Coordinates of C-alpha atoms in Angstrom, one line a residue:
Chain O
M9 CA -0.1 -0.1 0.0
L10 CA 2.0 2.9 -1.2
G11 CA 0.4 6.4 -1.5
K12 CA 0.4 10.0 -0.1
D13 CA -2.0 8.8 2.9
G14 CA 0.1 6.0 4.3
P15 CA 3.7 6.4 6.0
V16 CA 5.6 4.5 3.1
K17 CA 6.4 7.0 0.6
K18 CA 8.8 4.9 -1.5
V19 CA 10.2 1.5 -2.1
Q20 CA 13.3 0.9 -4.1
W21 CA 15.6 -2.0 -5.1
V22 CA 19.2 -1.3 -4.7
G23 CA 22.5 -3.1 -4.2
A24 CA 24.6 -5.2 -6.8
D25 CA 22.2 -7.9 -7.6
N26 CA 19.2 -5.3 -7.0
N27 CA 18.4 -7.7 -3.9
V28 CA 18.5 -5.4 -1.2
V29 CA 15.0 -3.1 -0.8
V30 CA 14.8 0.0 0.8
I31 CA 11.4 1.0 2.3
T32 CA 11.3 5.0 3.1
A33 CA 8.6 5.9 5.5
A34 CA 7.7 9.4 6.6
G35 CA 5.4 11.5 9.0
E36 CA 3.9 10.0 12.4
I37 CA 3.5 6.4 12.8
D38 CA 1.0 5.6 15.4
L39 CA -2.3 3.4 15.8
H40 CA -3.9 5.3 12.7
Q41 CA -1.1 4.5 10.3
S42 CA 0.2 1.2 11.7
N43 CA -1.9 -1.1 9.3
A44 CA -1.0 0.7 6.4
F45 CA 2.7 0.8 7.7
Q46 CA 2.5 -2.9 8.6
Q47 CA 0.9 -3.8 4.9
S48 CA 3.6 -1.9 2.9
L49 CA 6.4 -3.4 5.1
M50 CA 5.4 -7.0 4.5
E51 CA 4.7 -6.6 0.7
P52 CA 8.5 -6.8 -0.5
L53 CA 9.1 -9.8 1.3
E54 CA 7.1 -11.8 -1.3
Q55 CA 10.2 -11.2 -3.8
N56 CA 12.7 -12.5 -1.3
P57 CA 15.1 -9.8 -0.9
S58 CA 18.4 -10.6 0.8
R59 CA 18.1 -7.5 2.9
V60 CA 15.4 -4.9 4.1
V61 CA 16.6 -1.5 5.1
V62 CA 13.8 0.7 6.5
D63 CA 14.6 4.5 6.2
L64 CA 13.1 6.1 9.0
S65 CA 14.9 9.3 8.6
E66 CA 11.7 11.2 7.8
V67 CA 9.5 9.5 10.4
S68 CA 9.1 12.5 13.3
Y69 CA 7.3 10.4 15.5
M70 CA 6.5 6.4 16.4
D71 CA 4.6 4.9 19.0
S72 CA 4.6 1.2 20.1
S73 CA 2.1 0.5 17.0
G74 CA 4.7 1.8 14.7
V75 CA 7.2 -0.6 16.6
A76 CA 5.0 -3.4 16.5
S77 CA 4.6 -3.5 12.8
L78 CA 8.5 -3.4 12.5
V79 CA 8.8 -6.4 15.0
K80 CA 6.3 -8.2 12.7
L81 CA 8.6 -7.4 9.7
L82 CA 11.5 -8.7 11.6
S83 CA 9.8 -11.9 12.6
R84 CA 8.4 -12.8 9.4
A85 CA 11.9 -11.6 7.7
M86 CA 13.8 -13.9 10.0
K87 CA 11.8 -16.8 9.0
Q88 CA 12.6 -16.4 5.7
G89 CA 16.4 -15.7 6.3
I90 CA 16.1 -12.3 5.4
D91 CA 18.1 -9.4 7.1
V92 CA 16.2 -6.3 8.4
R93 CA 18.0 -3.0 9.3
L94 CA 16.7 0.4 10.5
A95 CA 18.3 3.5 9.1
G96 CA 18.1 7.3 10.2
L97 CA 16.3 7.3 13.3
N98 CA 16.0 10.6 14.9
E99 CA 16.5 11.0 18.8
R100 CA 12.8 10.8 19.4
V101 CA 12.2 7.6 17.4
R102 CA 15.3 6.0 18.7
S103 CA 14.2 6.5 22.3
I104 CA 11.3 4.3 22.0
F105 CA 13.5 1.4 20.7
E106 CA 15.8 1.9 23.7
I107 CA 12.7 2.2 26.2
T108 CA 11.8 -1.2 25.0
R109 CA 15.1 -2.5 24.6
L110 CA 14.5 -3.3 20.8
D111 CA 17.7 -1.5 19.9
T112 CA 19.3 -4.4 20.8
V113 CA 17.2 -6.5 18.3
F114 CA 17.2 -4.3 15.4
G115 CA 20.3 -3.6 13.2
I116 CA 20.1 0.3 13.5
Y117 CA 22.3 2.4 11.3
P118 CA 22.9 6.3 10.9
T119 CA 22.3 6.2 7.2
V120 CA 20.4 4.4 4.5
E121 CA 23.9 3.9 2.9
E122 CA 25.6 2.5 5.7
A123 CA 22.8 0.0 6.2
V124 CA 22.7 -1.1 2.6
V125 CA 26.6 -1.7 2.4
S126 CA 27.7 -2.9 5.8
E127 CA 28.2 -6.5 6.1
Chain B
M49 CA 2.4 37.8 32.4
N50 CA 1.0 39.0 35.7
E51 CA 0.1 36.3 38.4
S52 CA -3.7 35.7 37.6
T53 CA -2.6 35.0 33.8
S54 CA 0.1 32.7 34.9
K55 CA -2.4 30.5 37.0
L56 CA -4.8 30.4 34.0
T57 CA -1.7 29.1 32.0
C58 CA -1.4 26.1 34.6
A59 CA -5.4 26.0 34.8
P60 CA -6.7 22.3 34.0
V61 CA -7.4 21.4 30.3
R62 CA -10.2 19.0 29.6
M63 CA -10.6 17.3 26.2
S64 CA -13.6 14.9 25.0
V65 CA -12.4 12.8 22.2
F66 CA -13.8 9.9 20.2
S67 CA -12.1 6.4 20.4
T68 CA -11.0 6.9 16.8
P69 CA -7.2 6.4 16.1
S70 CA -7.0 9.8 14.1
H71 CA -7.9 11.5 17.5
V72 CA -4.7 10.1 19.3
A73 CA -2.5 12.7 17.5
V74 CA -4.9 15.6 18.4
V75 CA -4.2 14.7 22.0
R76 CA -0.8 13.8 21.8
V77 CA -0.1 17.5 20.4
A78 CA -1.9 19.1 23.0
V79 CA -0.4 17.4 25.7
E80 CA 3.2 18.3 24.5
R81 CA 2.1 22.0 24.3
Y82 CA 0.8 21.8 27.8
C83 CA 3.9 20.2 29.1
A84 CA 5.9 23.1 27.4
L85 CA 3.6 25.5 29.2
L86 CA 4.5 24.1 32.5
G87 CA 8.2 24.3 31.6
F88 CA 8.7 20.7 31.1
S89 CA 11.9 20.0 28.7
K90 CA 11.2 18.9 25.2
R91 CA 12.4 15.3 26.0
S92 CA 9.9 15.0 29.2
A93 CA 7.3 16.4 27.2
G94 CA 7.9 13.9 24.3
E95 CA 7.9 11.1 26.9
V96 CA 4.2 12.2 28.3
A97 CA 2.9 12.8 24.9
L98 CA 3.9 9.2 24.4
S99 CA 2.8 7.7 27.4
V100 CA -0.5 9.5 26.7
D101 CA -0.4 7.9 23.0
E102 CA -0.2 4.6 24.6
A103 CA -2.9 5.1 27.1
L104 CA -5.5 6.1 24.3
T105 CA -4.3 3.1 22.1
N106 CA -4.9 0.8 24.8
V107 CA -8.4 2.3 25.5
I108 CA -9.1 2.0 21.8
K109 CA -7.8 -1.6 21.5
H110 CA -8.9 -3.1 24.7
A111 CA -11.6 -1.0 26.3
Y112 CA -13.4 -0.3 23.3
H113 CA -12.2 -3.3 21.2
G114 CA -11.8 -0.8 18.2
K115 CA -15.0 0.7 18.2
E116 CA -14.5 4.5 17.0
D117 CA -17.4 6.2 18.2
M118 CA -16.9 5.9 21.9
P119 CA -16.1 8.7 24.5
I120 CA -12.8 9.2 25.9
E121 CA -12.2 12.2 28.4
V122 CA -8.7 13.5 28.9
V123 CA -7.7 15.9 31.7
M124 CA -4.4 17.5 32.3
E125 CA -3.8 19.8 35.2
S126 CA -0.8 21.2 37.0
T127 CA -0.5 20.0 40.8
I128 CA 1.5 19.4 43.7
V129 CA 2.4 15.5 44.6
D130 CA 4.5 15.1 47.7
Q131 CA 5.4 18.6 47.9
R132 CA 6.8 18.6 44.4
D133 CA 5.2 20.5 41.2
A134 CA 3.7 17.8 39.0
L135 CA 1.6 17.1 36.1
R136 CA -1.3 14.7 36.6
I137 CA -3.0 13.3 33.7
E138 CA -6.5 11.6 33.9
I139 CA -7.9 9.4 31.2
R140 CA -11.4 8.2 31.4
D141 CA -13.3 5.7 29.3
W142 CA -16.6 3.8 29.7
G143 CA -15.4 0.7 28.1
T144 CA -14.6 -2.9 29.2
A145 CA -13.1 -2.4 32.8
I146 CA -9.2 -3.5 33.1
E147 CA -8.4 -5.6 35.9
P148 CA -5.3 -3.5 37.6
D149 CA -3.7 -6.9 39.0
K150 CA -3.6 -7.7 35.4
I151 CA -1.8 -4.9 33.9
K152 CA 2.0 -5.5 34.0
S153 CA 5.1 -4.8 31.7
R154 CA 5.7 -7.9 29.7
D155 CA 8.9 -9.7 29.6
L156 CA 10.9 -7.4 27.1
N157 CA 13.1 -10.7 26.3
E158 CA 10.1 -12.0 24.2
I159 CA 10.6 -10.7 20.7
R160 CA 6.9 -10.0 19.8
P161 CA 4.9 -7.5 18.5
G162 CA 2.4 -5.9 21.2
G163 CA 2.1 -5.6 25.0
L164 CA 4.9 -2.9 25.1
G165 CA 2.4 0.1 25.9
V166 CA 2.2 -0.2 29.7
H167 CA 5.9 -0.9 29.9
I168 CA 6.4 2.5 28.1
M169 CA 3.9 4.3 30.1
K170 CA 5.7 3.3 33.4
Q171 CA 9.0 3.9 32.1
C172 CA 8.1 7.5 31.0
M173 CA 6.0 8.6 33.8
D174 CA 6.4 8.9 37.7
S175 CA 3.3 6.9 38.6
V176 CA 0.7 4.9 36.6
D177 CA -2.5 3.8 38.2
Y178 CA -5.5 2.2 36.7
I179 CA -8.6 2.6 38.9
P180 CA -11.7 0.5 37.6
L181 CA -14.8 2.3 38.0
P182 CA -18.1 1.3 39.8
Q183 CA -20.7 2.0 37.0
R184 CA -18.3 1.0 34.0
G185 CA -15.1 2.0 32.8
T186 CA -11.6 2.8 34.0
K187 CA -9.9 5.9 35.1
L188 CA -6.0 6.0 34.2
V189 CA -3.9 8.5 36.4
M190 CA -0.5 9.3 35.5
I191 CA 2.1 11.6 37.2
K192 CA 5.1 13.3 36.2
Y193 CA 7.2 15.6 38.4
C194 CA 8.0 18.8 36.6
N195 CA 11.9 18.6 37.7
P196 CA 13.1 14.9 38.0

């Protein structure tokens, strides 16, 4: 579900073999947006990428509903052997991952570029 | 700002919203602005707003089971608790009552979606109390000290 009303604004395939998907989200992700967010996160998994990078640099706010969508993505991706990374979290968004200790579960990178190229 | 204006600035703010997810952001913004009036740091104001967001989300999902046209009342006020300046936030619903004994933070070692709201509220606020009401519904009272 891509579109101006949902939080996911862009899905881009990158990498040497075009097998890394970068999902760019924006805005505030709370209960109101979490269903659309989750659906948009899951769709690229059907094409079996080797890695999913979720670009959160334009996300200004996230609550536990948004975090739950990312945890669902992680759970399903792990079953398929797909690596999930988060990039560009601002201080406010990062703090909810720290409060819930999920900052130790997700690979969190300062930028999309680092998340894409790091081993 | 004269004394009476200052008192009015910190006067209680009462909001009535429906249990529609799009109203969560409306309340969140108002809470953050009220915290700023009381002199909270940006970080603390953000923590209070996040706690209110999580509380409203719980009301919508668990007290009202996703019904979007049910009433929620939010009252925020400056107060004194244990001789300290504090913000008191009360959130009232008329939905399925919550049993306070069953409300607890879940084990964070379990990597699964959901169940994080209460943990977040307890981490971000200085006290979180659920009070089941005799007629119907629940009153949640949260306190955050102005100067930690």
